[in-house]
Every structure is written in structure tokens, then in C-alpha cells.
Amino acid sequence: MNIAYLSDSIIPSAYANAVNVMKMCEAFSNSGHKTTLFARTGNARTQTDYQLYGVQPNFTIVKSWRPKIFTSRCNIKIYLYQLRNKLRRLQTPPDLLYGRDIYSFEALSNLGIPMIYEAHFSPKTPQQIATFRQVFACKNFIRVVIVTDFIKKNLIALFPEIVGKVFVAPSATEMPKFSDTTQVIQNWPGDSQNIQVGYV
């Protein structure tokens, strides 16, 4: 399958959502799917994106610029205009649109490509609710993947028509790769009198 992963994540960046989408695209590719990640251009100068996120370079990354000089809604429209043009220029049209950016789905909903949206929040503003409703009402919308039961409950309350299209898949991570050379830090730097916590 040819999958286009729709994201407004900044690559590279320090945001957790960037790690999530890079790992997801690697997993799709490892499962035998041709995967293209659509993301925002980051400003950081670093090693290659694949090395930075510790993933195999087995998928393509297509980046679009999103300016900061206009209103937020205008910024989104400029990004989505670029996204639509770049998606149309793909050598092989995607069989599936997957991702976590609802506005990208809204912009591409009339292309007739099957869509699976991954929900990480419940819409709150009238504009957000209208956007969700438009995407969920599309004939080519086939499923919503939800990361928590709480978000599932909220979405079904707002959009009861999605009941048969809901799949809950909590966020996860791969097991760390330990080896004989793996170093475990016994004494972390800092105040030895305080409890030291590692958050993973």
C-alpha cells in the first residue's frame, strides 16, 4: 500500500509529536508499505532527520514551509496549499491518507482518497468541531484511531455517527535496545539530597 502520512509536525524539532510521526512512518515502511511523511520544515541544523530520530531511512520526507508573519489561520492555509500541491505531484498517488493533522484532512478530503485520522485531542471551539464534522462526513473517511478512551468518549458524544469507525490504540514505544556496552548511570548529576526521577 502507498501511504501518505499527514502531519504538521516540525522536522527536525524537540517536540514529542515529531518523534511519534517519524517512528510511525518507519513502522509502516517496516510492514511493507511505501510511506511518505508530509511535515513542516524545521530550522535546526543537525544530522540527517533519520539519524536524529534513530529511524531507518526507509520512507520519504516531504517538507513544506509555514510562515510566522501572518495570522495563525493564514499560516495554516499557506501550509495546506503547499501540502496539496506536493501530494498531487507524487509519482504514485497514495492509496491511503493517514495522520494526526485534522486540517490536512479537511484540505484533502475532496480528493476521494481513503482517510484514517489519528485523534490526539477532542475539538472544543466551534471551528474545530466544524472541521471534525466535515472530515467525518466524507464518503472516503473510513476510520478514526483514538489514543485514549477519554477522547473516544468525547468524540462519540459529539459525533455519534462515528461509532462503528472507532479504534482505540494507546500510544506506545519500542523496547530499548540493550547491549553489553549499554551504560547505566548510577549517580545522576544534581542535588544528591533530592529524589531523582527519570521520565520515559
CSV table of C-alpha atoms in Angstrom, one decimal:
chain,number,residue,atom,x,y,z
A,1,MET,CA,0.0,0.0,0.0
A,2,ASN,CA,1.1,3.6,-0.7
A,3,ILE,CA,0.5,5.6,2.5
A,4,ALA,CA,0.7,9.4,2.8
A,5,TYR,CA,1.2,10.4,6.4
A,6,LEU,CA,-0.3,13.9,7.0
A,7,SER,CA,1.4,15.8,9.8
A,8,ASP,CA,2.0,19.4,10.8
A,9,SER,CA,5.0,18.3,12.9
A,10,ILE,CA,8.2,20.3,12.6
A,11,ILE,CA,11.1,18.1,11.4
A,12,PRO,CA,13.6,18.4,13.0
A,13,SER,CA,12.4,19.8,16.3
A,14,ALA,CA,12.3,18.9,20.0
A,15,TYR,CA,8.6,18.2,20.0
A,16,ALA,CA,7.3,14.8,21.0
A,17,ASN,CA,4.9,14.6,18.1
A,18,ALA,CA,7.9,14.7,15.7
A,19,VAL,CA,9.3,11.6,17.4
A,20,ASN,CA,5.9,9.9,17.1
A,21,VAL,CA,5.3,10.5,13.4
A,22,MET,CA,8.9,9.5,12.5
A,23,LYS,CA,8.5,6.2,14.4
A,24,MET,CA,5.1,5.6,12.9
A,25,CYS,CA,6.4,6.1,9.3
A,26,GLU,CA,9.3,3.8,10.0
A,27,ALA,CA,6.8,1.2,11.3
A,28,PHE,CA,4.5,1.5,8.3
A,29,SER,CA,7.5,1.0,6.0
A,30,ASN,CA,8.8,-2.0,8.0
A,31,SER,CA,5.3,-3.5,7.5
A,32,GLY,CA,5.9,-3.4,3.7
A,33,HIS,CA,4.1,-0.1,2.8
A,34,LYS,CA,5.6,2.7,0.7
A,35,THR,CA,5.3,5.7,3.1
A,36,THR,CA,5.7,9.4,2.5
A,37,LEU,CA,5.7,11.8,5.5
A,38,PHE,CA,4.4,15.3,4.9
A,39,ALA,CA,5.7,17.6,7.6
A,40,ARG,CA,6.8,21.2,8.3
A,41,THR,CA,10.3,22.4,7.7
A,42,GLY,CA,12.4,22.9,10.9
A,43,ASN,CA,15.1,25.5,11.4
A,44,ALA,CA,17.5,23.3,13.4
A,45,ARG,CA,20.9,22.4,11.8
A,46,THR,CA,21.7,18.9,12.7
A,47,GLN,CA,22.5,15.4,11.3
A,48,THR,CA,20.0,13.9,8.9
A,49,ASP,CA,16.5,13.6,10.1
A,50,TYR,CA,16.6,9.8,10.1
A,51,GLN,CA,19.7,9.7,12.3
A,52,LEU,CA,18.4,12.4,14.7
A,53,TYR,CA,15.3,10.3,15.4
A,54,GLY,CA,17.0,6.9,15.3
A,55,VAL,CA,14.9,5.5,12.4
A,56,GLN,CA,15.7,3.7,9.2
A,57,PRO,CA,15.7,5.9,6.1
A,58,ASN,CA,13.0,3.6,4.6
A,59,PHE,CA,10.4,6.3,4.0
A,60,THR,CA,10.4,9.7,2.2
A,61,ILE,CA,10.0,13.0,4.0
A,62,VAL,CA,8.4,15.9,2.1
A,63,LYS,CA,8.6,19.2,3.9
A,64,SER,CA,6.6,22.4,3.5
A,65,TRP,CA,7.3,25.9,4.9
A,66,ARG,CA,4.9,27.5,7.2
A,67,PRO,CA,5.5,31.3,7.8
A,68,LYS,CA,5.1,33.0,11.1
A,69,ILE,CA,4.4,36.6,9.9
A,70,PHE,CA,0.6,36.3,9.3
A,71,THR,CA,-2.4,35.3,11.4
A,72,SER,CA,-2.4,31.7,12.6
A,73,ARG,CA,-5.3,30.7,10.2
A,74,CYS,CA,-3.4,32.3,7.3
A,75,ASN,CA,-0.3,30.3,8.2
A,76,ILE,CA,-2.3,27.1,8.1
A,77,LYS,CA,-3.8,27.9,4.7
A,78,ILE,CA,-0.3,28.6,3.2
A,79,TYR,CA,1.0,25.3,4.6
A,80,LEU,CA,-2.1,23.3,3.3
A,81,TYR,CA,-1.8,24.9,-0.1
A,82,GLN,CA,1.8,23.6,-0.4
A,83,LEU,CA,0.8,20.2,1.0
A,84,ARG,CA,-2.0,19.7,-1.6
A,85,ASN,CA,0.4,20.7,-4.5
A,86,LYS,CA,3.1,18.4,-3.3
A,87,LEU,CA,0.8,15.5,-2.7
A,88,ARG,CA,-0.6,15.8,-6.3
A,89,ARG,CA,3.0,15.8,-7.6
A,90,LEU,CA,3.7,12.4,-6.1
A,91,GLN,CA,4.8,9.9,-8.8
A,92,THR,CA,2.4,7.3,-7.4
A,93,PRO,CA,-0.9,8.6,-5.9
A,94,PRO,CA,-1.4,7.4,-2.3
A,95,ASP,CA,-3.9,4.6,-1.6
A,96,LEU,CA,-4.4,5.9,2.0
A,97,LEU,CA,-4.2,9.2,3.8
A,98,TYR,CA,-3.2,8.6,7.4
A,99,GLY,CA,-2.2,11.1,10.1
A,100,ARG,CA,-2.9,13.3,13.0
A,101,ASP,CA,-3.5,16.8,11.5
A,102,ILE,CA,-7.2,17.4,11.1
A,103,TYR,CA,-6.7,20.5,8.9
A,104,SER,CA,-4.7,18.5,6.4
A,105,PHE,CA,-7.6,16.0,6.1
A,106,GLU,CA,-10.0,18.9,5.7
A,107,ALA,CA,-7.9,20.3,2.8
A,108,LEU,CA,-7.6,17.0,1.0
A,109,SER,CA,-11.0,15.5,1.8
A,110,ASN,CA,-12.3,16.1,-1.7
A,111,LEU,CA,-9.6,14.0,-3.4
A,112,GLY,CA,-11.5,10.8,-2.9
A,113,ILE,CA,-8.6,9.0,-1.2
A,114,PRO,CA,-9.5,6.8,1.8
A,115,MET,CA,-8.7,8.6,5.1
A,116,ILE,CA,-7.8,7.4,8.6
A,117,TYR,CA,-7.5,10.2,11.2
A,118,GLU,CA,-5.5,9.7,14.4
A,119,ALA,CA,-7.1,11.8,17.1
A,120,HIS,CA,-5.0,13.1,19.9
A,121,PHE,CA,-7.4,15.7,21.2
A,122,SER,CA,-11.2,16.5,21.4
A,123,PRO,CA,-12.4,19.5,19.5
A,124,LYS,CA,-13.5,22.4,21.7
A,125,THR,CA,-14.0,25.5,19.6
A,126,PRO,CA,-16.9,25.8,17.1
A,127,GLN,CA,-14.3,25.9,14.3
A,128,GLN,CA,-12.6,22.7,15.4
A,129,ILE,CA,-16.0,21.0,15.8
A,130,ALA,CA,-17.0,22.0,12.3
A,131,THR,CA,-13.7,20.8,10.9
A,132,PHE,CA,-14.0,17.4,12.6
A,133,ARG,CA,-17.6,17.1,11.4
A,134,GLN,CA,-16.7,17.9,7.8
A,135,VAL,CA,-13.9,15.2,7.8
A,136,PHE,CA,-16.1,12.6,9.5
A,137,ALA,CA,-18.9,13.2,7.0
A,138,CYS,CA,-16.7,12.5,3.9
A,139,LYS,CA,-17.5,9.3,2.0
A,140,ASN,CA,-13.8,8.4,1.8
A,141,PHE,CA,-13.4,8.7,5.6
A,142,ILE,CA,-13.1,5.1,6.9
A,143,ARG,CA,-11.8,5.2,10.5
A,144,VAL,CA,-10.7,7.3,13.4
A,145,VAL,CA,-7.8,5.9,15.6
A,146,ILE,CA,-8.0,7.4,19.1
A,147,VAL,CA,-5.2,7.3,21.6
A,148,THR,CA,-7.3,7.3,24.8
A,149,ASP,CA,-10.7,6.0,25.9
A,150,PHE,CA,-11.4,9.5,27.3
A,151,ILE,CA,-11.0,11.1,23.9
A,152,LYS,CA,-13.1,8.3,22.4
A,153,LYS,CA,-15.9,9.1,24.8
A,154,ASN,CA,-15.8,12.8,24.0
A,155,LEU,CA,-15.7,12.3,20.2
A,156,ILE,CA,-18.6,9.8,20.2
A,157,ALA,CA,-20.7,12.3,22.3
A,158,LEU,CA,-20.0,15.0,19.7
A,159,PHE,CA,-20.2,12.8,16.6
A,160,PRO,CA,-22.3,9.6,17.3
A,161,GLU,CA,-22.1,8.8,13.6
A,162,ILE,CA,-18.5,7.5,14.0
A,163,VAL,CA,-19.4,4.7,16.5
A,164,GLY,CA,-18.7,1.9,14.0
A,165,LYS,CA,-15.5,3.6,12.8
A,166,VAL,CA,-13.6,4.0,16.1
A,167,PHE,CA,-10.4,2.1,17.0
A,168,VAL,CA,-8.6,2.9,20.3
A,169,ALA,CA,-4.8,2.4,20.1
A,170,PRO,CA,-2.9,3.9,23.0
A,171,SER,CA,0.5,5.5,22.2
A,172,ALA,CA,3.4,3.1,22.8
A,173,THR,CA,7.1,2.8,22.2
A,174,GLU,CA,9.5,0.2,21.1
A,175,MET,CA,11.7,-1.6,23.6
A,176,PRO,CA,15.1,0.0,24.1
A,177,LYS,CA,18.0,-2.0,22.6
A,178,PHE,CA,20.3,-3.0,25.4
A,179,SER,CA,23.8,-4.5,24.8
A,180,ASP,CA,26.9,-5.3,26.8
A,181,THR,CA,28.1,-1.8,26.1
A,182,THR,CA,25.0,-0.1,27.4
A,183,GLN,CA,25.9,2.3,30.2
A,184,VAL,CA,23.5,2.8,33.2
A,185,ILE,CA,24.1,6.0,35.1
A,186,GLN,CA,24.1,5.2,38.8
A,187,ASN,CA,24.6,8.7,40.1
A,188,TRP,CA,22.8,11.5,38.2
A,189,PRO,CA,24.3,15.0,38.5
A,190,GLY,CA,22.5,17.4,40.7
A,191,ASP,CA,21.4,17.7,44.3
A,192,SER,CA,22.0,14.3,45.9
A,193,GLN,CA,19.5,15.2,48.7
A,194,ASN,CA,16.6,15.3,46.3
A,195,ILE,CA,14.7,12.4,44.8
A,196,GLN,CA,15.9,11.9,41.2
A,197,VAL,CA,13.3,10.9,38.6
A,198,GLY,CA,13.8,9.5,35.1
A,199,TYR,CA,10.7,10.2,32.9
A,200,VAL,CA,10.3,7.9,29.9
